[in-house]
Every structure is written in structure tokens, then in C-alpha cells.
Tab-separated table of C-alpha atoms and ligand atoms in Angstrom:
chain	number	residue	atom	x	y	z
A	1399	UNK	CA	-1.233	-2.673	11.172
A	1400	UNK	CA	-3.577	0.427	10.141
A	1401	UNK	CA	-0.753	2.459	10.687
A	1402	UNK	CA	1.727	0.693	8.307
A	1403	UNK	CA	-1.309	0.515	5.779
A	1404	UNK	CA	-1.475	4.674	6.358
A	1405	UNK	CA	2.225	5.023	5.860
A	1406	UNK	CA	2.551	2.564	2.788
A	1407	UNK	CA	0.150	5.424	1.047
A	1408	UNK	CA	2.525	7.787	0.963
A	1409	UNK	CA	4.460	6.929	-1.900
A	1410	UNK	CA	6.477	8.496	-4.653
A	1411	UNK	CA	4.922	6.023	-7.046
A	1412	UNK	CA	1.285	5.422	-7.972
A	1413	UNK	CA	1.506	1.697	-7.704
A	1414	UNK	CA	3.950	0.457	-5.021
A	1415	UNK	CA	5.296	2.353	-2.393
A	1416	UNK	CA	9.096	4.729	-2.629
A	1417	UNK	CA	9.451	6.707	-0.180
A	1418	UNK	CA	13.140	8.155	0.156
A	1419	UNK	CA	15.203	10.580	2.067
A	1420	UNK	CA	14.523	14.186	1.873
A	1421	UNK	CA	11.776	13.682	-0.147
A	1422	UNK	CA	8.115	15.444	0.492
A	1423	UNK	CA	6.975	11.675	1.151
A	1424	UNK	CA	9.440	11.306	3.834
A	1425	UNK	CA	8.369	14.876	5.256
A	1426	UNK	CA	4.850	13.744	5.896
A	1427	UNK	CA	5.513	10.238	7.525
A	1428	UNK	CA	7.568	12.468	9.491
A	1429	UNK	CA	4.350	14.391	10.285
A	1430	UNK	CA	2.773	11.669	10.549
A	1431	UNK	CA	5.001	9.678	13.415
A	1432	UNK	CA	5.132	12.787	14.931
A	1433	UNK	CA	1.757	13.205	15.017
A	1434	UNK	CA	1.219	9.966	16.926
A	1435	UNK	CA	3.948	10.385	19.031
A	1436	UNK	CA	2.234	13.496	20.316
A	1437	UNK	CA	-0.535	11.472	20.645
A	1438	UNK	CA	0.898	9.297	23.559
A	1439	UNK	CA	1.789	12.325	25.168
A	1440	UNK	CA	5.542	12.099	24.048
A	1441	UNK	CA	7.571	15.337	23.558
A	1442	UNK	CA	8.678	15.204	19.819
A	1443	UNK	CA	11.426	16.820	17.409
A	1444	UNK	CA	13.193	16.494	14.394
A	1445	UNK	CA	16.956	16.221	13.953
A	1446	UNK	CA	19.362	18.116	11.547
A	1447	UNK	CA	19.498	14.444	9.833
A	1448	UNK	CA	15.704	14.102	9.140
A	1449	UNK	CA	14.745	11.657	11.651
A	1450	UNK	CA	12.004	11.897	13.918
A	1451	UNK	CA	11.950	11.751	17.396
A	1452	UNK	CA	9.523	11.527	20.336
A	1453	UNK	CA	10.600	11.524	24.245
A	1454	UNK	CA	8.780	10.390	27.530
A	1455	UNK	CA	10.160	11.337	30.597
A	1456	UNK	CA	10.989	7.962	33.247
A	1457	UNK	CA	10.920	8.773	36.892
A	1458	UNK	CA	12.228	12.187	37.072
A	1459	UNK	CA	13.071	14.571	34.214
A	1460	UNK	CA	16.402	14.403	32.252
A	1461	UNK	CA	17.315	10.611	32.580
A	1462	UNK	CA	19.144	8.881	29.888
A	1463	UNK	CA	16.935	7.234	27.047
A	1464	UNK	CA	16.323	4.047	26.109
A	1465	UNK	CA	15.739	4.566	22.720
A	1466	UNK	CA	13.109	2.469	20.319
A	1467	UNK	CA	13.406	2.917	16.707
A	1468	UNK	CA	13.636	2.005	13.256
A	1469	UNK	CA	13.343	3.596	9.790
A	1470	UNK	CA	10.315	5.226	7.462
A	1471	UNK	CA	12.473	5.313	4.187
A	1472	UNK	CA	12.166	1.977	1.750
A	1473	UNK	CA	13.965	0.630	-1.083
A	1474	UNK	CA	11.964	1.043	-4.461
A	1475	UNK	CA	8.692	-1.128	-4.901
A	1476	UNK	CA	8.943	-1.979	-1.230
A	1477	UNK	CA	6.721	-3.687	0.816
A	1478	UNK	CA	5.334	-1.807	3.865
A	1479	UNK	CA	6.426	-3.636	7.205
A	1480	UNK	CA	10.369	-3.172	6.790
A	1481	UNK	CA	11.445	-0.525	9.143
A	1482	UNK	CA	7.576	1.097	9.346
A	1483	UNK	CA	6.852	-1.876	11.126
A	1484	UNK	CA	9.632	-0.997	13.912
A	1485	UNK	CA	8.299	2.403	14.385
A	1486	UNK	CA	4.962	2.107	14.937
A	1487	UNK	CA	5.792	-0.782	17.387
A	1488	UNK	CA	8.000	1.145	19.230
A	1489	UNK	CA	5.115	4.406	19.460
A	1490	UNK	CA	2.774	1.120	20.884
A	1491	UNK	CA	5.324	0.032	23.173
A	1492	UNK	CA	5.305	3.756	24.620
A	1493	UNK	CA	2.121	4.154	24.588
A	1494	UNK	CA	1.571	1.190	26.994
A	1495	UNK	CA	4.232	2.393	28.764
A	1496	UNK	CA	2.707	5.681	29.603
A	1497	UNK	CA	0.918	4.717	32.946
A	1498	UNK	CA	4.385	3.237	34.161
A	1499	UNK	CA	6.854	6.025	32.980
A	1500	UNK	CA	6.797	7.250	36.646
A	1501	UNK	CA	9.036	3.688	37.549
A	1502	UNK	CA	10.844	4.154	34.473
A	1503	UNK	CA	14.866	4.594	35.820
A	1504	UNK	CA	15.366	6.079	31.995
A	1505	UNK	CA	13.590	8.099	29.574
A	1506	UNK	CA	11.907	5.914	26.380
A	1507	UNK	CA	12.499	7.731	23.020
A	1508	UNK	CA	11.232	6.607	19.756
A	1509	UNK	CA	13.253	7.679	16.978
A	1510	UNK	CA	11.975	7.295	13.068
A	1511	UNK	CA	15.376	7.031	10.862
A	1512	UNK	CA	15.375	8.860	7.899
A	1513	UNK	CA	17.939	7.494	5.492
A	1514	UNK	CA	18.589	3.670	6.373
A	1515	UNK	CA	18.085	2.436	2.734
A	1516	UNK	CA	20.476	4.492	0.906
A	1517	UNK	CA	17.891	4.175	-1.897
A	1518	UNK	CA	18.701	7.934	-3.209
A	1519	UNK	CA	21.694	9.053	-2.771
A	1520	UNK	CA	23.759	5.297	-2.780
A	1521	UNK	CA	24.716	6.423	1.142
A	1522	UNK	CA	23.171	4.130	3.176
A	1523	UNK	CA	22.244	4.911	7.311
A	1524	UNK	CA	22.956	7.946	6.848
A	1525	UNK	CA	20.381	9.425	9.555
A	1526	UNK	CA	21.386	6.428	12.243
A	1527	UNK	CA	25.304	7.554	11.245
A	1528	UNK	CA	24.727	11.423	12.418
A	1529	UNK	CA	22.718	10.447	15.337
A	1530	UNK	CA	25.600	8.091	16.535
A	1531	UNK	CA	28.209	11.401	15.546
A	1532	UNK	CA	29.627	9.403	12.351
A	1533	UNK	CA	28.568	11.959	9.387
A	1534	UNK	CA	30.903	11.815	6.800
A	1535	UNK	CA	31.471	15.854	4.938
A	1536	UNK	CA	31.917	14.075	1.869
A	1537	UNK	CA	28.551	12.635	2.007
A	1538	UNK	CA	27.044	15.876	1.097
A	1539	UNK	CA	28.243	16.332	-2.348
A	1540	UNK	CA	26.518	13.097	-3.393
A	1541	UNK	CA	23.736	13.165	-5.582
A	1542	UNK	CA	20.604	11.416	-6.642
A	1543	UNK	CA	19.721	10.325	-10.122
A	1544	UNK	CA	18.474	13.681	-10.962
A	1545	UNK	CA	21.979	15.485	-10.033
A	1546	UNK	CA	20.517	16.910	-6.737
A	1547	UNK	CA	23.096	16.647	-3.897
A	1548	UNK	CA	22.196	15.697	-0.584
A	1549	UNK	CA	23.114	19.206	0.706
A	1550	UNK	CA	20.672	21.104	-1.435
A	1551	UNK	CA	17.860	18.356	-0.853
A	1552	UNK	CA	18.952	18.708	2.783
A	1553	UNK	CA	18.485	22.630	2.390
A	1554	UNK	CA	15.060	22.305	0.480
A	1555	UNK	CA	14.104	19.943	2.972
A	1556	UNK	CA	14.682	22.910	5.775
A	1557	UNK	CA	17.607	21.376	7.274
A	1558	UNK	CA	21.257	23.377	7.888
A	1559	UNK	CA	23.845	21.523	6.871
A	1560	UNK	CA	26.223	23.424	8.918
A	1561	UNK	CA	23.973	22.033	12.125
A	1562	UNK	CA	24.495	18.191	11.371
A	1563	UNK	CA	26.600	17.991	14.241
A	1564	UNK	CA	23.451	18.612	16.474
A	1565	UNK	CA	21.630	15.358	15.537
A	1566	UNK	CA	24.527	13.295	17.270
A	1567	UNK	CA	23.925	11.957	20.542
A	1568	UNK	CA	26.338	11.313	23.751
A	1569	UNK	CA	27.106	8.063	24.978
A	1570	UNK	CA	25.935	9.050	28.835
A	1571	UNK	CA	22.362	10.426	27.111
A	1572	UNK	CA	22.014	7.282	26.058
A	1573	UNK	CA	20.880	3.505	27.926
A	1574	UNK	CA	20.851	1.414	24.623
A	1575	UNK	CA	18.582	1.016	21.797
A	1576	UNK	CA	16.169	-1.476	20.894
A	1577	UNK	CA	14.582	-1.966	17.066
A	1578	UNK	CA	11.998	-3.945	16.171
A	1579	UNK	CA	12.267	-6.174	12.651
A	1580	UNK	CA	10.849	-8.037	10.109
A	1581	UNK	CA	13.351	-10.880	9.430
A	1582	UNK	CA	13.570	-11.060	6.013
A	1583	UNK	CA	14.669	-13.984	5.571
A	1584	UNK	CA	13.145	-17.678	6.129
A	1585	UNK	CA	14.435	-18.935	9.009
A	1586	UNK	CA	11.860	-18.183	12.198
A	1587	UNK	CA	9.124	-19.016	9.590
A	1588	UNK	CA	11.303	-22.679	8.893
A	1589	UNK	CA	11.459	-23.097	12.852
A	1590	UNK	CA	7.762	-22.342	13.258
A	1591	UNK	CA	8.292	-19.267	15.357
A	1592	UNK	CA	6.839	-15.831	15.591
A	1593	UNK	CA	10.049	-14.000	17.053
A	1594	UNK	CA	13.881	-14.481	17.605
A	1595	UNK	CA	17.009	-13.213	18.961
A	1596	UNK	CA	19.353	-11.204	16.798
A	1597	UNK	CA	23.288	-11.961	17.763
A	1598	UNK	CA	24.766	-9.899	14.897
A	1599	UNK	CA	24.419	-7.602	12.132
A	1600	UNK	CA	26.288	-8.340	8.937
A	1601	UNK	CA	28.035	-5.173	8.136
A	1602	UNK	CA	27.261	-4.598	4.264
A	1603	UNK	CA	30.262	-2.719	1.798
A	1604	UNK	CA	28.591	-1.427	-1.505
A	1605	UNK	CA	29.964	-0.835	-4.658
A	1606	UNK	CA	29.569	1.418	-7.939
A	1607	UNK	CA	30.952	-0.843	-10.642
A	1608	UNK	CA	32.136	0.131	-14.399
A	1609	UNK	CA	33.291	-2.050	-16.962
A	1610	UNK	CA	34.520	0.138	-19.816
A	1611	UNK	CA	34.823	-1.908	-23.649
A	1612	UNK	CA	34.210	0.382	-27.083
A	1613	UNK	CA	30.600	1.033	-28.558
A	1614	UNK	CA	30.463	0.016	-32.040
A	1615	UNK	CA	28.451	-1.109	-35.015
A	1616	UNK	CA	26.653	-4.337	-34.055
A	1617	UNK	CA	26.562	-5.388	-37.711
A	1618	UNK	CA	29.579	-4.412	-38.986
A	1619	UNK	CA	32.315	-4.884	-36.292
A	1620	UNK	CA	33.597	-8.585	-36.321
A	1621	UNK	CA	33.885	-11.159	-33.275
A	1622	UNK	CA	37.450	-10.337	-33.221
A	1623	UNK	CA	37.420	-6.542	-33.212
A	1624	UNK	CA	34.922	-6.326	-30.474
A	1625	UNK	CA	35.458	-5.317	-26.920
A	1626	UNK	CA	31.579	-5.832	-25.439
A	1627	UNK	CA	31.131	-4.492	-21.741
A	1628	UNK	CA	27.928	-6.011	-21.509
A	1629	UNK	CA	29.012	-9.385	-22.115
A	1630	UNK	CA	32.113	-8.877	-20.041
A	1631	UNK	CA	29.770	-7.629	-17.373
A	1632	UNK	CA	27.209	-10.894	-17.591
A	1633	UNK	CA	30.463	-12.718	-17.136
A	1634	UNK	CA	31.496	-10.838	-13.988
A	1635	UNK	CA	27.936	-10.993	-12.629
A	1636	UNK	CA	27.848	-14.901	-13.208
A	1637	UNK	CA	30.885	-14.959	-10.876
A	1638	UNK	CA	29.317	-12.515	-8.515
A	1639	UNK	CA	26.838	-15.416	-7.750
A	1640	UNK	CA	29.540	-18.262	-8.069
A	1641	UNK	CA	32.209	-16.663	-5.834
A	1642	UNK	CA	30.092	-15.839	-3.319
A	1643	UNK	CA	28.728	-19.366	-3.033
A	1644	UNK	CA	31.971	-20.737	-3.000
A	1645	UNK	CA	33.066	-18.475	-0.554
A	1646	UNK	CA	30.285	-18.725	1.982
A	1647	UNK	CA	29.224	-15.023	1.725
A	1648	UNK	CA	26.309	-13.406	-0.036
A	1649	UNK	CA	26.687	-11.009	-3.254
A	1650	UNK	CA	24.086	-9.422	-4.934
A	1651	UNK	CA	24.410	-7.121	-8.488
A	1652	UNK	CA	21.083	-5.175	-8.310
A	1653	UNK	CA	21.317	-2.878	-10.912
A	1654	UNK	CA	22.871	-2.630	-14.114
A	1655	UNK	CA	22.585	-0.718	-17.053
A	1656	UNK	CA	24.125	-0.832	-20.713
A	1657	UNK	CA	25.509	2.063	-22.779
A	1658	UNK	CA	24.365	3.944	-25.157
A	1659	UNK	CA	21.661	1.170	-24.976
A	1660	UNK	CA	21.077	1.256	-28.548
A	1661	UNK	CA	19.502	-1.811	-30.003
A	1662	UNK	CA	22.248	-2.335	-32.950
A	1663	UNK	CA	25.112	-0.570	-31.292
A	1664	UNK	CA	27.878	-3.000	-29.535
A	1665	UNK	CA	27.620	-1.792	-25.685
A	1666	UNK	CA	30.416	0.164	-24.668
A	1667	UNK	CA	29.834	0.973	-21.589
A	1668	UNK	CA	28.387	-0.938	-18.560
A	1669	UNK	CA	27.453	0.469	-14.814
A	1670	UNK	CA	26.307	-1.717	-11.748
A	1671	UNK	CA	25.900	-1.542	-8.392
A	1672	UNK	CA	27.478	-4.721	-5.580
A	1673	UNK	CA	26.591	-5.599	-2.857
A	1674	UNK	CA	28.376	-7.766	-0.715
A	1675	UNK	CA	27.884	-9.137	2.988
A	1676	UNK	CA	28.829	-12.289	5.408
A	1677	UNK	CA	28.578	-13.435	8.326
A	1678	UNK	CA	32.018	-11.789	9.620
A	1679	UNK	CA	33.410	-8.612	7.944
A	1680	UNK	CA	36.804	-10.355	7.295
A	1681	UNK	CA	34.539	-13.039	5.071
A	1682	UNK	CA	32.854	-10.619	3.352
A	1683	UNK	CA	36.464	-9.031	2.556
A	1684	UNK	CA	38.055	-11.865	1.404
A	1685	UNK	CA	34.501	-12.133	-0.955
A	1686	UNK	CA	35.380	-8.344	-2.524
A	1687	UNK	CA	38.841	-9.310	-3.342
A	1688	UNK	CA	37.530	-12.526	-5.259
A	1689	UNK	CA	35.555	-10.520	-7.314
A	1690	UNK	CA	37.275	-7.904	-8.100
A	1691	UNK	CA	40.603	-10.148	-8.964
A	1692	UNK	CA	38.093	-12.121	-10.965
A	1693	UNK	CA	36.749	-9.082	-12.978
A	1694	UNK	CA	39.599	-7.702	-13.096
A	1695	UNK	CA	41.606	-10.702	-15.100
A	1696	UNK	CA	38.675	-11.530	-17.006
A	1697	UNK	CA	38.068	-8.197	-18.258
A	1698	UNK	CA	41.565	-7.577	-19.142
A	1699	UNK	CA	41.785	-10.756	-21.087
A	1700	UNK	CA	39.121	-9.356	-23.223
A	1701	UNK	CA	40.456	-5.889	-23.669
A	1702	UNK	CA	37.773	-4.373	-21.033
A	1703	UNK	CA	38.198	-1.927	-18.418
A	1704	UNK	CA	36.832	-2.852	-14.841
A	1705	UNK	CA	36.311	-0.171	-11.782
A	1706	UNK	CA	34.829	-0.679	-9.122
A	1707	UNK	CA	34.675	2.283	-6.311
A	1708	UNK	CA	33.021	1.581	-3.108
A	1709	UNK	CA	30.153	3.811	-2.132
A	1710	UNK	CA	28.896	2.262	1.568
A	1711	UNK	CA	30.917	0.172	4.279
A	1712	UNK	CA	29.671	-0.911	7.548
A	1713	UNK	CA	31.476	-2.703	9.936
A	1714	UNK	CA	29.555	-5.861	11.284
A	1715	UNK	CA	28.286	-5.705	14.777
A	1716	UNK	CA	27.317	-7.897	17.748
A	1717	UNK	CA	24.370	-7.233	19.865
A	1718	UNK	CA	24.933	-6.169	23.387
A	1719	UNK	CA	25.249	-9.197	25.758
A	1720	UNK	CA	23.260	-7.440	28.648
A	1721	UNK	CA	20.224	-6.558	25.988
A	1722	UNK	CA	20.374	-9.748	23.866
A	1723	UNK	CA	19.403	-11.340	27.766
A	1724	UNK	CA	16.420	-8.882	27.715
A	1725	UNK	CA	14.926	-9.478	24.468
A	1726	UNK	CA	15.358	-13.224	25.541
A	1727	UNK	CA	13.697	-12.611	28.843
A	1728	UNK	CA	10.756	-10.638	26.746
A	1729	UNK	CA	10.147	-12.717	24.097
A	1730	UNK	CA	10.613	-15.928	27.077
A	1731	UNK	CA	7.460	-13.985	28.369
A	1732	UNK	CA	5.571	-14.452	25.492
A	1733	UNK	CA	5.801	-18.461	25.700
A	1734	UNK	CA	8.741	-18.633	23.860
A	1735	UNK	CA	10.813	-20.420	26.808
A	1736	UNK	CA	14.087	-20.522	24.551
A	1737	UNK	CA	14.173	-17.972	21.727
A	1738	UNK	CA	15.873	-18.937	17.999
A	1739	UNK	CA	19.107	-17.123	17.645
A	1740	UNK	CA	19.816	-15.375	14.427
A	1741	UNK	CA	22.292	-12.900	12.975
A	1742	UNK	CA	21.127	-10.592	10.728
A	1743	UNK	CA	22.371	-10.817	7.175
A	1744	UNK	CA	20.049	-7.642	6.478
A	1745	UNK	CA	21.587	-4.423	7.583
A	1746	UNK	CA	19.720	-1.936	10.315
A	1747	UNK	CA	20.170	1.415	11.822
A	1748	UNK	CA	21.557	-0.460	15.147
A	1749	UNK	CA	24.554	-1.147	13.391
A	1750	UNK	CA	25.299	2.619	13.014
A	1751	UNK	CA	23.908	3.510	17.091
A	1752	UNK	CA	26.097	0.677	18.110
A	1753	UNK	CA	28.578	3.398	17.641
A	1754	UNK	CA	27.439	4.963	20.985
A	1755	UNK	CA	25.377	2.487	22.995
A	1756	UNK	CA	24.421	-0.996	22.898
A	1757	UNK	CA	21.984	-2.517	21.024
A	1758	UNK	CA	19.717	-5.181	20.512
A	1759	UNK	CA	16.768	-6.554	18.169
A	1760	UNK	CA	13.869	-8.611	17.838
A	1761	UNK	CA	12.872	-10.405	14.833
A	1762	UNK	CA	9.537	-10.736	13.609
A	1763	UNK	CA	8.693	-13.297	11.239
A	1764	UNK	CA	7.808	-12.627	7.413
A	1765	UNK	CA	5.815	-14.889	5.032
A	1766	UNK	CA	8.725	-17.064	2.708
A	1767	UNK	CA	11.298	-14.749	4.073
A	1768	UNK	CA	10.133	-11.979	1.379
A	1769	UNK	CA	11.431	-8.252	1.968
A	1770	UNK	CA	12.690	-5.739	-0.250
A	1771	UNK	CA	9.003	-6.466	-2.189
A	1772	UNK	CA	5.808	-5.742	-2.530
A	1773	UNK	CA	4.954	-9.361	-1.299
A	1774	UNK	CA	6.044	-8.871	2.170
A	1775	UNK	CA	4.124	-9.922	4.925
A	1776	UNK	CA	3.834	-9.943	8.014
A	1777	UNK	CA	0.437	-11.434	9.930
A	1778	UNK	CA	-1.605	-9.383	12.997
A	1779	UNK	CA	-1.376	-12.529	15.718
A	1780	UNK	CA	2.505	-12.286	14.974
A	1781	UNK	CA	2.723	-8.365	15.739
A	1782	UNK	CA	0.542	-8.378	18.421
A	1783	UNK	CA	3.379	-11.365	20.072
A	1784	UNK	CA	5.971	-9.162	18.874
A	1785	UNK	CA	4.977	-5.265	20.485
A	1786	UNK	CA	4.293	-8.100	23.951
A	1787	UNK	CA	7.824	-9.149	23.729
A	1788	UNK	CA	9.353	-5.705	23.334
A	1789	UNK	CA	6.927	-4.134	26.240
A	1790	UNK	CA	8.922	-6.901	28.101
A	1791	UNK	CA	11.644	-6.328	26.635
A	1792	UNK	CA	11.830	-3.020	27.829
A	1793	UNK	CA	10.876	-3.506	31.280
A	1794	UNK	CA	12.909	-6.549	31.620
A	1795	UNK	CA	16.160	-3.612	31.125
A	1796	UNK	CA	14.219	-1.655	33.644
A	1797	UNK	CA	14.280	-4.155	36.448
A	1798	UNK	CA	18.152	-4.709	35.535
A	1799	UNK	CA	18.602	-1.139	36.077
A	1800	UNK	CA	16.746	-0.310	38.865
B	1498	LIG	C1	18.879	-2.858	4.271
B	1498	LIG	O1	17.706	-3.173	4.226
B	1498	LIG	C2	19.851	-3.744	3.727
B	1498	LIG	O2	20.176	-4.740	4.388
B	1498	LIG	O3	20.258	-3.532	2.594
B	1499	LIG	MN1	15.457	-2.655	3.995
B	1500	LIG	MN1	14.959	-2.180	7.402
């Protein structure tokens, strides 16, 4: 808990806590994982992505790795548990582990993503998609707010892009990977539980969305002459909300902004950013079409434009069958004879690893199901449950190997 207070400090903010990729901030909680990594005796390294890593050999040198991890960057005005809180429980789990890493039939890494977010530069996972071998070239001529692309932030940041292909990992290097969670949503805190079982991770596709009218005199132009893209927008956002409902996925506009943003000019421009995620990927599909055939015939009956270009897909995964039974077993251990069982509807760097070994999580609960906020929180007697059902975790998928 001291730790994720230390790490919520570094911020790009003075009230609140930002902390993207490739900035300085995520250079010292680099450090600063690092740094305690090294502490337990681990052997540690940075990757051409950005993400930190720390190693500690099992029973003889070279094994494959069960890897622990989860992510140091947040959203803006975060709250300081979601991914932190997976690190530094993973550098506790090793750290107990230390005395025992001579029975060990694998190696334990800890791995700090850098980029799960997407806060900066609208790609989201990037870090857990190199590791797993899935960079994308085109990813490097996107840029941040400011116009800096993610190859010359990558540069300044003293990684070679030409070298990307060094941060992924082989399938036989690999045993699995575990992470470590805060919810974020309501339900273990509804069932009166400190942990549960993820089954799935809903596989998110985000969008940059346009709707294009003509910026005019707000006095002068009449009702009938008027093609407002802010009003077509609030319409399109209002069926955002309804579709997805209806639909039985969940879709989310979180930004939008209004050009030229003058207070007696008729917007002719607006931008905004979807987000849209279900249970099952086909769901969530069938959810995009609604809304864009929605926007698209409501716009056009009011003489509007409507784009929408999509900036982030990930596919939807399962959890491995073999380490779902572990994390059962290890949270079982805890007193928790039968564990709730909950898919994910927030998105994690597992779903990019599952690209090269299976994976599993544990879910920790959060007060009211609040994340993406300052108000999350997360209480000590919970943690302390959760790092004892991922030691057990971890050396229940010991036993099964050995
Ligand atoms: C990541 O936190 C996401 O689910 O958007
Ligand atoms: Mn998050
Ligand atoms: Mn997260």
C-alpha cells in the first residue's frame, strides 16, 4: 500500500495522478519497480517497449517463466490501485517466493507494462502487444495531443525503434502469466467477497468519431439553414447509451469536443472518441454496427457528415482452463472454498500475452466498483487476502508442474 501511495506521486499533474507512456513519469516508476525488484534479489531489464522487467531463477538457471505483471501507466485523474496495484503484488509475491525459488520448476518474472491505457497516443496495450510479438509498424506514426509520434517519444525515451522486435517473447520461454486486479466494477463488493475468478476478458474496439455540419452565425443563420454537429452529435451520443442498453453491450463516448468552440458561432465541427465492449466480441460487433447505422441515417437526415475510424481492437479472451483451476485453488486457500466467477468487462494486458501463453487473473475488490477515478479504493485486509491467494496461486501451478 506504501508503494502504490509512492507511485501515485509521480504524476504529470499537480493534483491527481497522469502518468502515461514514454513520459519522464513513466521513466521513474520504471526506476522505481526496478529498484524494488533488485531489491528481492531479482535480475531486472527494460524492454524495447518500455516495460519493466525483473527475473528470479526456479530450480536451475534458464527455465521458462511464469510471469506476474500488470501496468504503471493510468488513464487521466486516475486513482492509484489500477494496474500499480498488480505490480507491486506481484514484486511481494516474489519476494516471498525467494526462499523457495530453489523448488521452483520455472523461473517467476514480474513484468511492469508500459502502455496498457492507451491514454496518449489512442493505442491501447501497446507494451503487452510487443511483448506477445503483435506490434503493429503503423503504430509508430501516431501521435499525442501535442503532435509527438510515438517513434520520436520512443527515441527521446532511449528506445530504438528498429529493436521492437526484441521485446517479444517465445511461446516455449514462457509457462503462463498471472495479473493481479482491482475489479472495477461492483460485483465481488455486492457478493461480500474480497477476491474472484476472472473467466474472460471483454475485448474492447475504440473509435475516433467526426460528425462534420457547417459553422455559422448563431444569430443570424435560421433553424432551417442550419446544419449543427453538436446537436447531431448529442443525438448520436443519446443513442450511444440507448443502443447499447438495448443491445446488451456497454458503450461509452468519453470525450468530445465542439468546433471552433466559439460561444455565438453554430458548431461545425464535432470530434469524439467510442468505446464499445460486451461480453462476446460478436455482441460487441453487432453493438458498432447499431451505432454507426444509427449515426449514420440520423446525421444524413440532417445534412451532417458522420466518420467514424477505429483506432484500438482487441479480440475478447478466455482465461486458461488449467490456471483459472489455480487461482481457484489459491484464493480456495484463503477461505474462500468456492470463488465468484467473473468476466472482465475492463480490458488488461493478459488479453494481449494471451497471444503467447495462457493466462489467468485475480480480482480484488474496489469500494462501489469505482476505477478510472480518483475515488478508487481498495482496503489493506483485502490486499493482504489478495498477494495470499496469488502466493498460492503460484505454487498451486508449481505442484501441477512438478
Ligand atoms: C482499461 O482499463 C480499459 O478497460 O479501458
Ligand atoms: Mn485502466
Ligand atoms: Mn488496468
Amino acid at each position: 500500500m506504501d508503494r502504490c501511495e509512492e507511485l501515485a506521486a509521480v504524476s504529470a499533474i499537480g493534483h491527481g495522478i497522469e502518468r502515461v507512456h514514454l513520459s519522464p513519469e513513466h521513466a521513474r516508476v520504471n526506476e522505481m519497480a526496478a529498484g524494488w525488484m533488485a531489491g528481492v534479489g531479482m535480475r531486472t531489464w527494460r524492454d524495447q517497449a518500455g516495460n519493466q522487467w525483473g527475473r528470479l531463477e526456479g530450480r536451475e538457471p534458464g527455465l521458462p517463466a511464469l510471469v506476474l505483471g500488470s501496468h504503471l501507466d493510468t488513464v487521466t485523474d486516475a486513482g492509484r490501485y489500477d494496474g500499480m496495484l498488480g505490480v507491486v503484488s506481484a514484486i511481494e509475491v516474489a519476494a516471498r517466493l525467494v526462499p523457495r525459488a530453489a523448488e521452483l520448476p520455472f523461473a517467476l518474472e514480474v513484468v511492469a507494462f508500459s502502455d496498457e491505457e492507451g491514454t496518449r497516443f489512442s493505442t491501447a496495450l501497446t507494451g503487452s502487444f510487443a511483448v506477445a510479438g503483435n506490434w503493429h509498424e503503423d503504430w509508430w506514426e501516431r501521435t499525442d495531443r501535442d503532435g509527438v509520434s510515438v517513434r520520436s517519444a520512443a527515441e527521446r525515451f532511449g528506445l530504438d525503434p528498429a529493436r521492437i522486435g526484441e521485446a517479444a517473447r517465445r511461446p516455449e520461454e514462457l509457462v503462463g502469466y498471472l495479473e493481479l486486479h482491482i475489479e472495477q466494477g461492483p460485483h465481488l463488493e455486492a457478493a461480500g467477497r474480497p477476491l474472484g475468478v476472472v473467466s474472460s476478458i471483454a475485448g474492447a474496439r475504440r473509435f475516433a468519431g467526426r460528425v462534420v455540419g457547417e459553422a455559422r452565425h448563431a444569430g443570424g443563420t435560421p433553424y432551417g439553414k442550419r446544419k449543427d454537429a453538436l446537436v447531431g452529435a448529442s443525438q448520436v451520443v443519446l443513442a450511444v447509451e440507448r443502443l447499447a442498453v438495448e443491445l446488451g453491450g456497454i458503450a461509452t463516448v468519453g470525450r468530445l469536443q465542439a468546433f471552433p468552440g466559439g460561444v455565438n458561432v453554430v458548431p461545425g465541427l464535432v470530434e469524439f472518441t467510442l468505446d464499445v465492449r460486451a461480453e462476446h466480441d460478436e455482441q460487441r460487433d453487432v453493438l458498432v454496427d447499431a451505432i454507426t447505422a444509427y449515426a449514420q441515417e440520423f446525421c444524413g437526415l440532417r445534412g451532417l457528415g458522420f466518420e467514424l475510424i477505429e483506432v484500438h481492437a482487441a479480440a475478447g479472451v478466455y482465461c486458461d482452463a488449467d490456471l483459472v483451476e489455480s487461482v481457484t485453488a489459491g484464493i480456495a486457500a484463503t477461505g474462500d472454498p468456492e470463488p465468484l466467477t467473473i468476466w472482465s468487462r475492463a480490458g488488461h494486458d493478459a488479453m494481449a500475452i494471451a497471444a503467447v501463453t495462457p493466462v489467468a487473473m485475480i480480482f480484488v475488490r474496489c469500494e462501489d466498483g469505482i476505477s478510472h477515478a480518483p475515488g478508487e479504493k481498495v482496503t489493506l485486509e483485502d490486499v493482504a487476502i489478495g498477494i495470499d491467494a496469488f502466493e498460492a496461486t503460484v505454487l498451486d501451478v508449481a505442484r501441477r508442474r512438478a
